[in-house]
Short mmCIF file of C-alpha atoms in Angstrom, two decimals:
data_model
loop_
_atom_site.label_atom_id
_atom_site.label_comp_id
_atom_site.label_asym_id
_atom_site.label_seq_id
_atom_site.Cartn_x
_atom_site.Cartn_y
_atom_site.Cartn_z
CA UNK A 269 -59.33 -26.29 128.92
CA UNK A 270 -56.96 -23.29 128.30
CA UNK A 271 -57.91 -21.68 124.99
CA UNK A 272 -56.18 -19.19 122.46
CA UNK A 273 -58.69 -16.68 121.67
CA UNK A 274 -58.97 -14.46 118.47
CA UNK A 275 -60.65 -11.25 117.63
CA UNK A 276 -62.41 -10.39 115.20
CA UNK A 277 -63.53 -13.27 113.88
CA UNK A 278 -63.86 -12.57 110.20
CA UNK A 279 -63.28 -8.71 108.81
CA UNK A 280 -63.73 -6.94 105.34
CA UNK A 281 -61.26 -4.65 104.91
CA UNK A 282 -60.72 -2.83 101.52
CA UNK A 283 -57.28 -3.88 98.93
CA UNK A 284 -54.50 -1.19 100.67
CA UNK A 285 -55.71 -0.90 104.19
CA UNK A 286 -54.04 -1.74 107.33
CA UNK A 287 -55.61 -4.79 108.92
CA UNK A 288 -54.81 -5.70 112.79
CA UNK A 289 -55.72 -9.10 113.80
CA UNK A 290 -55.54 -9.98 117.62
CA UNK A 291 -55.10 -13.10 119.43
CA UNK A 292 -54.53 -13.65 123.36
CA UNK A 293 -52.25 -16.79 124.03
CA UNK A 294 -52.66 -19.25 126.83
CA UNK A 295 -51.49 -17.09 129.44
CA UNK A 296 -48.29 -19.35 130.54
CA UNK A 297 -47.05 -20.04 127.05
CA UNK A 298 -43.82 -18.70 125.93
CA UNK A 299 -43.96 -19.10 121.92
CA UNK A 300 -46.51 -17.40 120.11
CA UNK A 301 -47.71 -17.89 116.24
CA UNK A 302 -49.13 -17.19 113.65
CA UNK A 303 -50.18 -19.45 110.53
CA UNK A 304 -53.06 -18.92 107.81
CA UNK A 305 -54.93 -20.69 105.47
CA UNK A 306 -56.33 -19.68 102.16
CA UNK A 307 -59.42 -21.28 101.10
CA UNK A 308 -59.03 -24.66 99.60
CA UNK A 309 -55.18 -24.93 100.29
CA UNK A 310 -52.76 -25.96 103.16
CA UNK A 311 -52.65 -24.56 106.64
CA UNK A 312 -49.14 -22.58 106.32
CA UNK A 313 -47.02 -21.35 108.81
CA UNK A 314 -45.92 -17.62 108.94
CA UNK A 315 -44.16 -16.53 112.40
CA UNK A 316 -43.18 -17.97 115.26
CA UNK A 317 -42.16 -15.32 117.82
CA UNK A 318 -40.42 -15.91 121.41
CA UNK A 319 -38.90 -13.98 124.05
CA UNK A 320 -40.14 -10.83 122.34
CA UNK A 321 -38.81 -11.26 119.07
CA UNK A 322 -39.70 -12.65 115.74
CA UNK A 323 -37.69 -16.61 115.71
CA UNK A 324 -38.72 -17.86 112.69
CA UNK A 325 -40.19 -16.26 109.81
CA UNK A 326 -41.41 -18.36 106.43
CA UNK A 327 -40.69 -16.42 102.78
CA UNK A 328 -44.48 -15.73 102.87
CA UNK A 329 -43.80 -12.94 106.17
CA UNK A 330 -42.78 -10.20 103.79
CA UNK A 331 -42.35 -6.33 104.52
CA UNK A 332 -45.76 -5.51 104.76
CA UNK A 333 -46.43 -8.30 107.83
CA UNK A 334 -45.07 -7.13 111.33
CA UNK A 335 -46.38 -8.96 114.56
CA UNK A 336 -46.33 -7.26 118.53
CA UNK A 337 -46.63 -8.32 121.67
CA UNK A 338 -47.76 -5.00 123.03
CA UNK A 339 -48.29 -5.82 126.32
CA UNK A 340 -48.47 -9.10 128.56
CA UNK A 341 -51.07 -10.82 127.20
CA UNK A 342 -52.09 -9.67 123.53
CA UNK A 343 -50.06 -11.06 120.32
CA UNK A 344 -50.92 -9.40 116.95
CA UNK A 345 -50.48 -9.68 113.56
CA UNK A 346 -50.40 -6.48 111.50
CA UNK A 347 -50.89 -6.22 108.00
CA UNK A 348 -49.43 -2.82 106.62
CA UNK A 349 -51.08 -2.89 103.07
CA UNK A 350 -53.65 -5.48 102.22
CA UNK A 351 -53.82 -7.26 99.21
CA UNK A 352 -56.48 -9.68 97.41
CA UNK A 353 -54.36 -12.14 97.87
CA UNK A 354 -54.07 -12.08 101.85
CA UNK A 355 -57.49 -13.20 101.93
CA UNK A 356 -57.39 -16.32 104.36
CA UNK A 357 -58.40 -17.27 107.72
CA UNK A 358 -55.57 -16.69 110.35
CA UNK A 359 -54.55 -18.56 113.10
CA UNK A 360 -53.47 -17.71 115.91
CA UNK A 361 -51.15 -20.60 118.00
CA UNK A 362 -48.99 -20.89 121.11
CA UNK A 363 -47.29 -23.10 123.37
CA UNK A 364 -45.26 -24.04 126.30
CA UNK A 365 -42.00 -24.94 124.46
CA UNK A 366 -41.45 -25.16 120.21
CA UNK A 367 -42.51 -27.88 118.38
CA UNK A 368 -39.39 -29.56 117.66
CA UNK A 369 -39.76 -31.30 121.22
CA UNK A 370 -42.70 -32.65 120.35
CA UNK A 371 -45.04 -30.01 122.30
CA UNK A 372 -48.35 -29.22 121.38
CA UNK A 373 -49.03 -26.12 119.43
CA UNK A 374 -52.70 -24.45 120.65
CA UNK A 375 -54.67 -22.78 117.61
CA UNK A 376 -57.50 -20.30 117.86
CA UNK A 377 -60.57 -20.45 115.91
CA UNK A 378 -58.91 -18.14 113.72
CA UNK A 379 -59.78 -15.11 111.95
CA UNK A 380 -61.25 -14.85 108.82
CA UNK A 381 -59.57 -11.93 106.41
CA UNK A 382 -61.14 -10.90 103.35
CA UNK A 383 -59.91 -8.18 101.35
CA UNK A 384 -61.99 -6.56 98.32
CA UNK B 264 -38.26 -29.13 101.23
CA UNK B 265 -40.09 -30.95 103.76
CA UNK B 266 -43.39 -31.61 102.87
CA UNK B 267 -46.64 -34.08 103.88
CA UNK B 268 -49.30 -35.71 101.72
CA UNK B 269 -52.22 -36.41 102.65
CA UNK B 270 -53.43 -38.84 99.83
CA UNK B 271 -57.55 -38.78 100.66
CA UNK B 272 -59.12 -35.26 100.09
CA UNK B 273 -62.48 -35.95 100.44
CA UNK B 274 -64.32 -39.30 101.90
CA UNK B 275 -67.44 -40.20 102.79
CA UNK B 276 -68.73 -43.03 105.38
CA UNK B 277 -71.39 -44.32 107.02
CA UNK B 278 -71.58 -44.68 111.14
CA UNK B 279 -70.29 -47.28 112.21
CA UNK B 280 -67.60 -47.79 109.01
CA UNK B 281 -63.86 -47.82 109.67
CA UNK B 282 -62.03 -45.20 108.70
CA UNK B 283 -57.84 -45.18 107.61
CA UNK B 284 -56.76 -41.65 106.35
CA UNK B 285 -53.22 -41.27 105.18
CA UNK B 286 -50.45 -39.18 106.16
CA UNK B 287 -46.68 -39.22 104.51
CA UNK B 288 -44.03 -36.63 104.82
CA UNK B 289 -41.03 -36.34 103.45
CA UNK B 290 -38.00 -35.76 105.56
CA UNK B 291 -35.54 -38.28 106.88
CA UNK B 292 -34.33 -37.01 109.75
CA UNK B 293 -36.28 -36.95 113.53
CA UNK B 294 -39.52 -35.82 113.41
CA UNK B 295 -42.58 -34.97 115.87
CA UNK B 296 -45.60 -36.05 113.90
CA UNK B 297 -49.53 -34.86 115.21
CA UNK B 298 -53.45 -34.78 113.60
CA UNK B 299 -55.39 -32.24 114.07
CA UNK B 300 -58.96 -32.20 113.47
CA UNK B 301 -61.26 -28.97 112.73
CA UNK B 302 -64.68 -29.56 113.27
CA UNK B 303 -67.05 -27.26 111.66
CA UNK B 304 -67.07 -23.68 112.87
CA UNK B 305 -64.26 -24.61 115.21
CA UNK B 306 -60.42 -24.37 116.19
CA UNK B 307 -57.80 -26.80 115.15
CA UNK B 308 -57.75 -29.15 118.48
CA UNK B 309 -54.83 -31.77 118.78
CA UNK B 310 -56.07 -35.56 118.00
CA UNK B 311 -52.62 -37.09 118.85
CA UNK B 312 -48.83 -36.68 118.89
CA UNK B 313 -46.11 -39.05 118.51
CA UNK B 314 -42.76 -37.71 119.54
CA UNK B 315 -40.85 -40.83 120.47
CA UNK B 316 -41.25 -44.26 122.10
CA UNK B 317 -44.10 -46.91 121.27
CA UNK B 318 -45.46 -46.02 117.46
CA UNK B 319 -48.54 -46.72 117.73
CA UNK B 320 -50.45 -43.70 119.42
CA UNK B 321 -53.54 -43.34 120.81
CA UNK B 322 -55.13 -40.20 121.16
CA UNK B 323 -58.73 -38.62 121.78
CA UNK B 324 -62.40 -39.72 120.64
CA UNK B 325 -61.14 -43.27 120.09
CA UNK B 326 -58.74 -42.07 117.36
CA UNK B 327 -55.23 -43.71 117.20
CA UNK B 328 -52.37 -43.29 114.71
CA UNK B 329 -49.23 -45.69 113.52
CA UNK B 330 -46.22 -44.22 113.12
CA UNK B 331 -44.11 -46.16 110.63
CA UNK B 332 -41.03 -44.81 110.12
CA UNK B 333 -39.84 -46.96 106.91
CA UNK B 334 -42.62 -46.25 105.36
CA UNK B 335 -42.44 -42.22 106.38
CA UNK B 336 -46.21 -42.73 106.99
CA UNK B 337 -48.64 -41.80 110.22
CA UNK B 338 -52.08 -42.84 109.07
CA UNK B 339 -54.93 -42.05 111.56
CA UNK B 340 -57.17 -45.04 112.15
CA UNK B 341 -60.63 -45.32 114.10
CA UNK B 342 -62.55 -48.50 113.94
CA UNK B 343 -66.17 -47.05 113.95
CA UNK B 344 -67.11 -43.76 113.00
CA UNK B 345 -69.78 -41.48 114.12
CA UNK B 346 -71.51 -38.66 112.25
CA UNK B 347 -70.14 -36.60 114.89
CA UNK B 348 -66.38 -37.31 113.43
CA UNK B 349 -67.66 -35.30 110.66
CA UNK B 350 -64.77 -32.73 110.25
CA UNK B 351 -61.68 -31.50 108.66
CA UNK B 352 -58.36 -33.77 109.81
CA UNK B 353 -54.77 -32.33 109.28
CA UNK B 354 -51.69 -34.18 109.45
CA UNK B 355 -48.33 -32.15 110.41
CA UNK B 356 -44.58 -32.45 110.92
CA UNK B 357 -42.46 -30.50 112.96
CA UNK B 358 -38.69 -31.60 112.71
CA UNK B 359 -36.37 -32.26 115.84
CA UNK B 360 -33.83 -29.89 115.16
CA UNK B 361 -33.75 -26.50 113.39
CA UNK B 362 -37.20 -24.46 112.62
CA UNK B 363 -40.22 -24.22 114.98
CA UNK B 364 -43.04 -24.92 112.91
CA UNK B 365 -45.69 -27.46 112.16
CA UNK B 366 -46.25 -28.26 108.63
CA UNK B 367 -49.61 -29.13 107.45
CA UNK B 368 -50.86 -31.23 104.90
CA UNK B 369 -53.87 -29.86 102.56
CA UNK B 370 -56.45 -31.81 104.91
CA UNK B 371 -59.00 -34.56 104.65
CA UNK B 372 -62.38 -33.93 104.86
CA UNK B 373 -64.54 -36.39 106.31
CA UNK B 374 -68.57 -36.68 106.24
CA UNK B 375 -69.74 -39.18 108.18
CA UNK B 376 -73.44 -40.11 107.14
CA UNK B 377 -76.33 -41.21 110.42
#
């Protein structure tokens, strides 16, 4: 089966440093995302991004989160300043067509962010 | 704000037991409704969907789901367990119209004793 794969699989970055986490979709997917999870709490969503641009965005995608598709098959998720807080593991996700026609969203194994 | 509960955090069985785990959300318009299970070490993988037609859905590894739209519910069902079901099972909503995105519940984490 097609998978989503994500690299690295856990970093250590320090509170204030850039952090780029990467993720190549299934190749013949058009919307890409990304969601996270803090330990303990909900899976939440953070960007959904098709035809090259960002579609949907929750209040948690602030200033200091920008995502890329630099090239054909790469998707990534930059953040710009880390904080404690960002601590979580990321997923990655895409599929054929958005969720709201019922499609099935493909995660990652995600990557696990901690900040100290 | 739409939202699901998933009422069980934690619950433990034995092989062979039954196993109901809940799932409500709160929205009243159309929605897609799916489970996704995590097993240790591993990705979210899709259990089941239900996007339209018969409610009751039947999905992978003997897993099936009710969709009962009165109730706003979609509790995942298996009859017998095994210790390999041992895992982490998320129910989500994504709505028919307006934003693409799934939203989770906080999960239910199951340990299945041999």
């Amino acid at each position: 089966e097609p998978e989503v794969t994500q690299t690295p699989s856990h970093q250590v970055t320090q509170m204030g440093q850039e952090v780029i986490l990467r993720c190549v979709p299934i190749s013949n997917h058009l919307y890409f995302y990304w969601y996270r999870q803090i330990l303990g709490q909900k899976v939440e969503f953070l960007v959904s991004f098709y035809n090259n641009e960002i579609s949907e965005k929750s209040e948690i995608f602030d200033d200091q989160f920008s995502v890329e598709r630099p090239d054909g098959s790469n998707f990534t998720l930059k953040i710009r300043s880390t904080k404690l807080e960002d601590s979580a593991m990321y997923f990655c996700a895409s599929s054929e067509e958005g969720p709201r026609t019922g499609n099935t969203i493909y995660f990652g194994e995600g990557s696990w962010l901690t900040v100290v | 704000a739409q939202s699901v509960s998933q009422h069980n955090h934690h619950v433990i069985l034995s092989e062979a037991a039954s196993l109901e785990l809940g799932c409500n959300y709160s929205y009243g318009g159309t929605v897609n409704l799916f489970w996704y299970v995590q097993y240790p070490g591993q990705h979210l993988q899709l259990l089941l969907k239900y996007f339209s037609g018969d409610p009751l859905v039947k999905g992978i590894k003997g897993f099936e789901a009710e969709f009962i739209k009165s109730k706003f519910s979609f509790n995942l069902r298996k009859p017998s367990v095994q210790w390999s079901d041992t895992a982490e099972y998320f129910c989500a909503v994504s709505l028919n119209t307006g934003f693409q995105k799934l939203v989770f519940g906080t999960g239910t984490r199951l340990l299945v004793s041999p």
